[in-house]
PDB file of C-alpha atoms in Angstrom:
ATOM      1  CA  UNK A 712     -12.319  14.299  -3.022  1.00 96.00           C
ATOM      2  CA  UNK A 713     -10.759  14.038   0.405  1.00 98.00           C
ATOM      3  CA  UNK A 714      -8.734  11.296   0.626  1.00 98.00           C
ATOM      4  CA  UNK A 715      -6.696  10.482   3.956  1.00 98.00           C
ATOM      5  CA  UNK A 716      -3.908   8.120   3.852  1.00 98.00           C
ATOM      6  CA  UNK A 717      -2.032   5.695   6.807  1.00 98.00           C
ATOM      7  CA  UNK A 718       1.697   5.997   5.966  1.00 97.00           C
ATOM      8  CA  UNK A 719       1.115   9.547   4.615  1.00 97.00           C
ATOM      9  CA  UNK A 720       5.317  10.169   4.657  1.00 97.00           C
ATOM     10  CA  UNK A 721       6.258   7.005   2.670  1.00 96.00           C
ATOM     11  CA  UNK A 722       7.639   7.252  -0.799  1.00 96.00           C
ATOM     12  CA  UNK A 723       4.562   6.910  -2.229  1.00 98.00           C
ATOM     13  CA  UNK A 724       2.459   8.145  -0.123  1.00 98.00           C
ATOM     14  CA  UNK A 725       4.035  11.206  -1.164  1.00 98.00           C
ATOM     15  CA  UNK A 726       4.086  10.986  -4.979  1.00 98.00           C
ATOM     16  CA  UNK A 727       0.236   9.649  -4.495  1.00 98.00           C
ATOM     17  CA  UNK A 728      -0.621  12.679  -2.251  1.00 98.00           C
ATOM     18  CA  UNK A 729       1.308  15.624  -4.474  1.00 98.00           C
ATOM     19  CA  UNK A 730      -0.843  14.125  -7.170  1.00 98.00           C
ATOM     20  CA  UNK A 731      -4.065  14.497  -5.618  1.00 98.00           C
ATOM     21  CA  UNK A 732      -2.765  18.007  -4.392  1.00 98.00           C
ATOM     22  CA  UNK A 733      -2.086  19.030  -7.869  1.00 98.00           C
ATOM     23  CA  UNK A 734      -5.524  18.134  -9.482  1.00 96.00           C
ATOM     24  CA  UNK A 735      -7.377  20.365  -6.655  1.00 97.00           C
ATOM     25  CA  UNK A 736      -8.086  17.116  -3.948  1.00 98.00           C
ATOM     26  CA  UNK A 737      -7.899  17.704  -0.426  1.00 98.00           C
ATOM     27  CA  UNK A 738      -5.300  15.137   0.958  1.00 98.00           C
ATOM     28  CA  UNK A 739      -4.346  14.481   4.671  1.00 98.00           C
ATOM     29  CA  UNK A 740      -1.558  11.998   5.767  1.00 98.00           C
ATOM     30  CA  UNK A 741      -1.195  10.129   9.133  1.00 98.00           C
ATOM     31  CA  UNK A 742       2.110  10.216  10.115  1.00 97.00           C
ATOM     32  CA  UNK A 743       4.457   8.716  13.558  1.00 94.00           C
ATOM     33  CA  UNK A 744       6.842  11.518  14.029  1.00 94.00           C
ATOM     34  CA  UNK A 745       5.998  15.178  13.813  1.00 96.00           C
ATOM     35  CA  UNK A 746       9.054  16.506  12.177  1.00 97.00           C
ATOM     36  CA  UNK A 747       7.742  15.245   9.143  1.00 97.00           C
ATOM     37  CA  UNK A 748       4.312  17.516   9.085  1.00 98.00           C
ATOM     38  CA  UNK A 749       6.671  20.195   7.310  1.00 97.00           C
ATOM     39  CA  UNK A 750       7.024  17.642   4.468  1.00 97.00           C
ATOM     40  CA  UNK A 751       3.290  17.390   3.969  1.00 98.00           C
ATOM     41  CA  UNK A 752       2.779  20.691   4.524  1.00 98.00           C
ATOM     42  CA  UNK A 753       5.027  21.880   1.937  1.00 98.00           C
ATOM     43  CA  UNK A 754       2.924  19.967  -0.569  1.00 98.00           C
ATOM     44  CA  UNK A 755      -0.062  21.045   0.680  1.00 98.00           C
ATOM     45  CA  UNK A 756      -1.151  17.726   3.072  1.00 98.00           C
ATOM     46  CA  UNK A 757      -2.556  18.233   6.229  1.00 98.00           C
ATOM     47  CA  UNK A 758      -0.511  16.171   8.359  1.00 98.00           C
ATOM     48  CA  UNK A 759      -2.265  14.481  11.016  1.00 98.00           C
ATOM     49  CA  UNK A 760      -0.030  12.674  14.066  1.00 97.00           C
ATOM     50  CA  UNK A 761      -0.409   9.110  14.865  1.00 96.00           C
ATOM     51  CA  UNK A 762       1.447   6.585  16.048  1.00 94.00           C
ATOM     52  CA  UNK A 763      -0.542   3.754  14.204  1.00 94.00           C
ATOM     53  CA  UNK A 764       0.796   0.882  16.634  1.00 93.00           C
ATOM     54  CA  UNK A 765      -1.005   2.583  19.739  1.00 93.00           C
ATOM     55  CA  UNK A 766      -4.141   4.592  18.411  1.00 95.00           C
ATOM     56  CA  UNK A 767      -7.292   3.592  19.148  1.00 96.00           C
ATOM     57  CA  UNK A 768     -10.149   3.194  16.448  1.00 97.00           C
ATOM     58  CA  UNK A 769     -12.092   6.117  17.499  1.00 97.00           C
ATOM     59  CA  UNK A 770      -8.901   8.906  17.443  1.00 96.00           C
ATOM     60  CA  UNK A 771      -8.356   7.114  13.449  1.00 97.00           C
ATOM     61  CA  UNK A 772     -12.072   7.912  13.150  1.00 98.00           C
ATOM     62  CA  UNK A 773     -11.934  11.293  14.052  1.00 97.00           C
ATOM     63  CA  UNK A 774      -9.539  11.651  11.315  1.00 98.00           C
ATOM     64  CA  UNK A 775     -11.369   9.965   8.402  1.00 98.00           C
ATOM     65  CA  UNK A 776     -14.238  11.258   9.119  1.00 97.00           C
ATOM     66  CA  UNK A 777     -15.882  12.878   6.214  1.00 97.00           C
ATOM     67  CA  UNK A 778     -13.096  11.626   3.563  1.00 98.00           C
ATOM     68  CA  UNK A 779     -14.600  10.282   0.232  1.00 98.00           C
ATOM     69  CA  UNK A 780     -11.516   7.420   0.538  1.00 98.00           C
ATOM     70  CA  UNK A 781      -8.405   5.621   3.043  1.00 98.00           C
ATOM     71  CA  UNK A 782      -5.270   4.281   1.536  1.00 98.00           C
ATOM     72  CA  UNK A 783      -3.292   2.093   3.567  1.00 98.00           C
ATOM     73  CA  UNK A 784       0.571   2.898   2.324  1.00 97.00           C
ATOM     74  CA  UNK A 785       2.685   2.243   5.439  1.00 93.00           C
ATOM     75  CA  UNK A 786       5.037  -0.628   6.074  1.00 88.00           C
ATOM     76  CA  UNK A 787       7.394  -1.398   9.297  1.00 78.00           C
ATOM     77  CA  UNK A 788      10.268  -1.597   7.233  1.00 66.00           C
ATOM     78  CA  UNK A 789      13.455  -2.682   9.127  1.00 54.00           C
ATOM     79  CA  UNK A 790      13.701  -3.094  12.095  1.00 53.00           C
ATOM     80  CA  UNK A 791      11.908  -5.490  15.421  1.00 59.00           C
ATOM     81  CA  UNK A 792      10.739  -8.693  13.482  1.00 65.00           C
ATOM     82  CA  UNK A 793       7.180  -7.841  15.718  1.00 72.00           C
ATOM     83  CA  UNK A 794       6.454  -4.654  13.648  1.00 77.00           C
ATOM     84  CA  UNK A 795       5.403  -6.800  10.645  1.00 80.00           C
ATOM     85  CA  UNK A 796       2.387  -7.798  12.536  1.00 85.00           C
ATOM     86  CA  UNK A 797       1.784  -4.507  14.306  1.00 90.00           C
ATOM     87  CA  UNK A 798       2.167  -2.369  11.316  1.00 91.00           C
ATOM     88  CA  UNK A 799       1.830  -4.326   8.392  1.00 93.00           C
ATOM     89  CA  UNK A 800      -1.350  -6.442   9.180  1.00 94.00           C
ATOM     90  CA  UNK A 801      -2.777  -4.754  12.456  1.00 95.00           C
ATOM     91  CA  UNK A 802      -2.732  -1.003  11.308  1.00 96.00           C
ATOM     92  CA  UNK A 803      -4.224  -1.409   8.078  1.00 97.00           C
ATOM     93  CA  UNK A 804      -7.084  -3.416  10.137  1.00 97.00           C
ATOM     94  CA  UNK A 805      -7.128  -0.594  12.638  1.00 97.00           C
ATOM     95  CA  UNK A 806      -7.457   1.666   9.760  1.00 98.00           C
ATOM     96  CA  UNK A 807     -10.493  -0.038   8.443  1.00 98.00           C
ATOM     97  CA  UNK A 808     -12.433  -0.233  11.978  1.00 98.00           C
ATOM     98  CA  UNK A 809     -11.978   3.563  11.054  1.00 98.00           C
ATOM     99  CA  UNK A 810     -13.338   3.427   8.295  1.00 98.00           C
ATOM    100  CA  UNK A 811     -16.181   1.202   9.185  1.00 98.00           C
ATOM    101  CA  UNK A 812     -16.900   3.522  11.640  1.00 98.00           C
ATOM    102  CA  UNK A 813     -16.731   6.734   9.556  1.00 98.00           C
ATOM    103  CA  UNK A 814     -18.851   5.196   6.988  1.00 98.00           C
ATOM    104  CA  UNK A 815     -15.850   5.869   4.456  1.00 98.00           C
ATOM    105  CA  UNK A 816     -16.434   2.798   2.301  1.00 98.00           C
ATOM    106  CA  UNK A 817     -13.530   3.083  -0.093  1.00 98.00           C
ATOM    107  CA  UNK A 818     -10.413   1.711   0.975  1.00 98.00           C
ATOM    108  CA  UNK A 819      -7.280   1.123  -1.246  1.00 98.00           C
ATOM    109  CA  UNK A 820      -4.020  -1.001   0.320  1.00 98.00           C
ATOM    110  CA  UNK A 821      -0.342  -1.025  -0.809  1.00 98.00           C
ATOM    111  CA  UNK A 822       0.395  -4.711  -0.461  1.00 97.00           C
ATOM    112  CA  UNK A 823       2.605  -6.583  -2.231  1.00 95.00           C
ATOM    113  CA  UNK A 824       3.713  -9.245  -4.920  1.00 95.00           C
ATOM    114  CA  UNK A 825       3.987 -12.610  -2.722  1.00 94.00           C
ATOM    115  CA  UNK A 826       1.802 -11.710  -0.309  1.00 95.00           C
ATOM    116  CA  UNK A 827       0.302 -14.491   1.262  1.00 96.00           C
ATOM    117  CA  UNK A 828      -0.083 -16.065   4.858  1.00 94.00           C
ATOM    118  CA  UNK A 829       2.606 -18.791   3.894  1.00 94.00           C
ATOM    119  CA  UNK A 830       5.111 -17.384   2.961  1.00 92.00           C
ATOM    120  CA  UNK A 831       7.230 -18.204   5.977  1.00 88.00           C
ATOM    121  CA  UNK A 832      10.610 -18.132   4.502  1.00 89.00           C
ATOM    122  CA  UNK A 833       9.893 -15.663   1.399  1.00 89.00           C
ATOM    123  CA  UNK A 834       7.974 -15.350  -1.627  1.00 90.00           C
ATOM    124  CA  UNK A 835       6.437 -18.568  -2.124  1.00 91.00           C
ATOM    125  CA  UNK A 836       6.599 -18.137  -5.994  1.00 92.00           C
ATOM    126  CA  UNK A 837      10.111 -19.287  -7.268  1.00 90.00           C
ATOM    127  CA  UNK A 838       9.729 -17.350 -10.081  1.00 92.00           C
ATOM    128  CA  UNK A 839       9.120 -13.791  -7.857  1.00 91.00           C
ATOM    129  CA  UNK A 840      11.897 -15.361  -5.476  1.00 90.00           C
ATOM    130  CA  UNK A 841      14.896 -15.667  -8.449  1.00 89.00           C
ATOM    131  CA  UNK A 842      13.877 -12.587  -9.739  1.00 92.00           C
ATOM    132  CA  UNK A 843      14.046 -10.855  -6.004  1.00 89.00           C
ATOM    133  CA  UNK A 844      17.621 -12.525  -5.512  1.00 87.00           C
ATOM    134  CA  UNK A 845      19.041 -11.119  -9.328  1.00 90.00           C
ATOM    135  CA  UNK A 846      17.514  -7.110  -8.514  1.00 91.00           C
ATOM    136  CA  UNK A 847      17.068  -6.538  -5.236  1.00 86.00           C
ATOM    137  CA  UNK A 848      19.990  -7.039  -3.016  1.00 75.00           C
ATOM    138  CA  UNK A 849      18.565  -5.873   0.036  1.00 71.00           C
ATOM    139  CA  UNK A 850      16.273  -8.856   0.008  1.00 72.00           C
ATOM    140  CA  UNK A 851      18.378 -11.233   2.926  1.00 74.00           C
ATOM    141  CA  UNK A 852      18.224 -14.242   1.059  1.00 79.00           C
ATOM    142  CA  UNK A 853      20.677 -16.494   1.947  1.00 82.00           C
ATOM    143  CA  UNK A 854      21.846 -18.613  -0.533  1.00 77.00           C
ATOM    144  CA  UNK A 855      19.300 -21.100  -0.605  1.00 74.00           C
ATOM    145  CA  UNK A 856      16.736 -18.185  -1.242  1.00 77.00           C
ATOM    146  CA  UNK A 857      15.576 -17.948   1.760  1.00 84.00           C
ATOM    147  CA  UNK A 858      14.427 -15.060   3.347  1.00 86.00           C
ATOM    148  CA  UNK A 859      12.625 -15.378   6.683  1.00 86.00           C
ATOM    149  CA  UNK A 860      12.506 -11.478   7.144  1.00 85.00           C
ATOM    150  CA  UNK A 861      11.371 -10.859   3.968  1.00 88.00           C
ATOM    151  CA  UNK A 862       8.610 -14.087   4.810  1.00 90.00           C
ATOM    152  CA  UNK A 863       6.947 -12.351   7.931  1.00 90.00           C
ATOM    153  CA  UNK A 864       6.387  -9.034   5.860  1.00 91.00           C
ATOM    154  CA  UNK A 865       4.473 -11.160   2.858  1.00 93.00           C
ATOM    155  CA  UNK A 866       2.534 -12.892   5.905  1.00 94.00           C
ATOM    156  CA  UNK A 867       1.261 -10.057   7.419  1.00 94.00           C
ATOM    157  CA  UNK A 868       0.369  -8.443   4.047  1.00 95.00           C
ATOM    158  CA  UNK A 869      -1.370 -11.563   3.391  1.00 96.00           C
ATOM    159  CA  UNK A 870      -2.936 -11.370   6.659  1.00 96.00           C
ATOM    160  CA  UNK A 871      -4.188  -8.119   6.263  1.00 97.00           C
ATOM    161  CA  UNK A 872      -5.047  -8.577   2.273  1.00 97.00           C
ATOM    162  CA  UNK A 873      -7.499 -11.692   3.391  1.00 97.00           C
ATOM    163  CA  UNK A 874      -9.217  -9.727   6.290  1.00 97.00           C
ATOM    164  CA  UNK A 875      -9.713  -6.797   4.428  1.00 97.00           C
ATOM    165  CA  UNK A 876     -11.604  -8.622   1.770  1.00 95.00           C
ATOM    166  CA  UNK A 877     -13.390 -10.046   3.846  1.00 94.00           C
ATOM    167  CA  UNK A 878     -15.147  -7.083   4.681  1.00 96.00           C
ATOM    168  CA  UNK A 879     -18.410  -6.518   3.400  1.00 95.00           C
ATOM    169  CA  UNK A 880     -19.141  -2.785   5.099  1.00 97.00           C
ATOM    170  CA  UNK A 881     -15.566  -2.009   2.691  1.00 98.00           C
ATOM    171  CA  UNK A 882     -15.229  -1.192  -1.128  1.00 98.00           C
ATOM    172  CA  UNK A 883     -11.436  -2.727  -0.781  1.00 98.00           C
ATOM    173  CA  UNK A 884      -9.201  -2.660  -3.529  1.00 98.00           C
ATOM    174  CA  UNK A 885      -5.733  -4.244  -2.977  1.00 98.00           C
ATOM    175  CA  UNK A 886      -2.443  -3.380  -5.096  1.00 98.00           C
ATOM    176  CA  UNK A 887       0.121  -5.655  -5.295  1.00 98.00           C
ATOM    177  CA  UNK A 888       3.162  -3.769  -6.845  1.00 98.00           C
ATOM    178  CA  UNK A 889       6.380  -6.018  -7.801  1.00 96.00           C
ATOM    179  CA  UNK A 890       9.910  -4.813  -7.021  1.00 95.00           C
ATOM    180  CA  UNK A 891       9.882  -1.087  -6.007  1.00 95.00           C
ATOM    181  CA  UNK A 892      12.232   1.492  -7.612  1.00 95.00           C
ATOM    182  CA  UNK A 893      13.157   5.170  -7.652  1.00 95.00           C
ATOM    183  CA  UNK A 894      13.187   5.513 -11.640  1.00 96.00           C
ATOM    184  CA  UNK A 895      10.838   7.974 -13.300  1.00 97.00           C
ATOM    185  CA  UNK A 896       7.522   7.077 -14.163  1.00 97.00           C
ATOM    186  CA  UNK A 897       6.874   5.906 -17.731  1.00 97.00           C
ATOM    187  CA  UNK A 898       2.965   6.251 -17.273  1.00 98.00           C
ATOM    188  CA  UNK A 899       2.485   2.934 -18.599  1.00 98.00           C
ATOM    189  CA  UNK A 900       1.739  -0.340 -16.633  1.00 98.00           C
ATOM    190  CA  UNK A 901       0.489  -4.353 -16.098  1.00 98.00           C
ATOM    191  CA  UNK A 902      -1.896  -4.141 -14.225  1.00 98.00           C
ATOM    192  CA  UNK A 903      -3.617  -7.699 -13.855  1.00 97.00           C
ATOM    193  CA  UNK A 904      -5.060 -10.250 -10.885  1.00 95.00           C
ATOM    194  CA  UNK A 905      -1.524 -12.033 -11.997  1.00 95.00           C
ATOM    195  CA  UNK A 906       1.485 -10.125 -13.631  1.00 96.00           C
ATOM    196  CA  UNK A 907       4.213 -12.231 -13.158  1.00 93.00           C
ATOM    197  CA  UNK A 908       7.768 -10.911 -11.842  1.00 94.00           C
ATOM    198  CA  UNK A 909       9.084  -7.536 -12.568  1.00 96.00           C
ATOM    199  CA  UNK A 910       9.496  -4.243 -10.816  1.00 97.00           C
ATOM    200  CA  UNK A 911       7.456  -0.722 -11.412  1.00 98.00           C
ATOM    201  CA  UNK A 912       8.292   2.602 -10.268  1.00 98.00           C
ATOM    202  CA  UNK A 913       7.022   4.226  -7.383  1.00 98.00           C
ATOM    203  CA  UNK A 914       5.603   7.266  -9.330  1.00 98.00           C
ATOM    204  CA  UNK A 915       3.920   4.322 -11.459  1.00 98.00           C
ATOM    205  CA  UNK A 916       2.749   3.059  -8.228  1.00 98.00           C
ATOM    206  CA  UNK A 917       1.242   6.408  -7.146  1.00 98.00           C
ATOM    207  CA  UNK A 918      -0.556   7.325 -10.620  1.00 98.00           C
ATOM    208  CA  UNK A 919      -1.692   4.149 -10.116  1.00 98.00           C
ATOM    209  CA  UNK A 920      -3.668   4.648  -6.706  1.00 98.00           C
ATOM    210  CA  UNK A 921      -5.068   7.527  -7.853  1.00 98.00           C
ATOM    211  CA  UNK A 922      -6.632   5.760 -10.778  1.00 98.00           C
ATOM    212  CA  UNK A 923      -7.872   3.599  -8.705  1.00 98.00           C
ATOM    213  CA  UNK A 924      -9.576   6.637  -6.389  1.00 97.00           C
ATOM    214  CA  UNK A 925     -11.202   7.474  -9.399  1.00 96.00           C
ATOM    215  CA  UNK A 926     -12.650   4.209 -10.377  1.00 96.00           C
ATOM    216  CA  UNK A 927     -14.663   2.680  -7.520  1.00 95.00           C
ATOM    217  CA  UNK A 928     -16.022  -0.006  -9.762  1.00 95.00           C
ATOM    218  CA  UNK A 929     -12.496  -2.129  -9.180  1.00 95.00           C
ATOM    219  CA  UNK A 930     -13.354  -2.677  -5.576  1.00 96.00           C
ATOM    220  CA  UNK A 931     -13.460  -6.032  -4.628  1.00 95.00           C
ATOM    221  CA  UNK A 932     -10.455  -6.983  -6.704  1.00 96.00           C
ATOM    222  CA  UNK A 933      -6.373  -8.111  -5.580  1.00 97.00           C
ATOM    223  CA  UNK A 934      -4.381  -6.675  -8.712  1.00 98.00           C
ATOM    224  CA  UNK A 935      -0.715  -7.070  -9.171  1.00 98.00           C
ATOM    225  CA  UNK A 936       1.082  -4.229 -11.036  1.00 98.00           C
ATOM    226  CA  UNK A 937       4.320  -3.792 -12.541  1.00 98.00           C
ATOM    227  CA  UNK A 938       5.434  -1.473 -16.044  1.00 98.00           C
ATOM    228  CA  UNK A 939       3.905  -2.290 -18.838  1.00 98.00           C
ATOM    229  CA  UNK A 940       2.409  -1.211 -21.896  1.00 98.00           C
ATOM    230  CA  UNK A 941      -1.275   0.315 -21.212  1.00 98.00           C
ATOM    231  CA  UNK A 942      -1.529   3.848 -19.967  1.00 98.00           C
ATOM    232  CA  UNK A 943      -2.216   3.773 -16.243  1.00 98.00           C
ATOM    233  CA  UNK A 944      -6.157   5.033 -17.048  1.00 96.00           C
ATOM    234  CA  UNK A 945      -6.239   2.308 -19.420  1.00 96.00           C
ATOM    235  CA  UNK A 946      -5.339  -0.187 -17.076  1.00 97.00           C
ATOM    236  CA  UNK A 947      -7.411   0.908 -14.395  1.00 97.00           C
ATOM    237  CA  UNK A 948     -10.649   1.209 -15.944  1.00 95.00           C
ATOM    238  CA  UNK A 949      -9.800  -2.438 -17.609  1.00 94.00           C
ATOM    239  CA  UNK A 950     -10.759  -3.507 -13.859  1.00 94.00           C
ATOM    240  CA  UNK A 951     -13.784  -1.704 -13.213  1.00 78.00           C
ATOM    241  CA  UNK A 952     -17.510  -2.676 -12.757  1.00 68.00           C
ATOM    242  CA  UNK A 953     -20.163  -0.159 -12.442  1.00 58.00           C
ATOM    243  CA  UNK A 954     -18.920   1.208  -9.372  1.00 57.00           C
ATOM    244  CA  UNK A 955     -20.546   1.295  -5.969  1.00 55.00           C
TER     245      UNK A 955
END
């Protein structure tokens, strides 16, 4: 397979795309600043330069043309309030116009737990929102638990999430992972249309994707994901129809 994925030098982009490297894939990541190609390239990614926030659909096309699959992995991350929309919901739309385009039908998202277009002032779940507040300190809620940053990134996840489904020329499968960490993977997830809190590691997260590369069948499906008990292969083909 040739997969190409948006993101290509976040943390999991990377684990996703050393993965696919390692089983004999062809893997190419789109990715803002240049000094990281030699990243890629030392895994054996093509990188491919893009500045997701100012490309136009038909330089993104040029790039997944010919892939078997897209994965959507980037995220603003701090910084200009603004970026949530630009990145978060409008890239991973621009990436699909790509797609469309291409006529690359499979197309796999890194969203996340909470997502959802109303989540103005954080995760709308109390549950997900004590949980954030106990293990993840870099969350900005105040001490009402509310989080207005952390709000506009679940809106324009949910955003993107609701416009993605909605298209029918796309085999879209969206992840929701829980809390992120940097822990080894254990190989073993929940991997479920509703998980309830928790956290998963990114290497988890990664294994994960590339399940899901491998099993077209759970297109068409919003999963959340955290560790668990089933093996990741398991869990994945626990989702899938008879493919597309």
């Amino acid at each position: 397979m040739r997969i190409v994925t948006a993101g290509g030098h976040g943390r999991v982009a990377l684990l996703m795309q050393r993965m696919l490297v390692e089983r004999g894939d062809s893997a190419a990541g789109i990715i803002r600043k240049p000094k990281q190609a030699d990243d890629l390239l030392a895994l054996g990614v093509q990188p491919l330069i893009a500045d997701l926030e100012n490309s136009s659909v038909e330089e993104l096309t040029d790039f997944v043309r010919g892939a078997d699959a897209v994965v959507f992995a980037a995220a603003a991350g701090a910084g200009r309030a603004e970026r949530r929309q630009t990145v978060d919901r409008d890239a991973a739309l621009l990436l699909a116009d790509a797609a469309e385009a291409a006529g690359v039908r499979r197309y796999l998202i890194v969203s996340s737990m909470g997502a959802d277009t109303r989540a103005v002032d954080g995760a709308l779940d109390l549950t997900f929102r004590a949980y954030l507040r106990e293990n993840d300190p870099f969350n900005g809620q105040d001490e009402d638990g509310r989080s207005p940053a952390f709000g506009a990134y679940l809106q324009a996840k949910g955003a993107a999430d609701e416009a993605l489904r909605g298209r029918s020329a796309l085999n879209v499968t969206v992840l929701r992972p829980g809390l992120l960490s940097d822990e080894a993977g254990t190989g073993r997830v929940l991997l479920t249309a509703s998980v309830g809190a928790g956290s998963v590691p990114r290497e988890d997260v990664a294994a994960v994707l590339v399940a899901l590369l491998d099993a077209p069948g759970s297109g068409g499906q919003t999963v959340e994901l955290i560790s668990g008990a089933t093996p990741i292969v398991e869990a994945v083909a626990s989702l899938s129809g008879p493919g597309d």
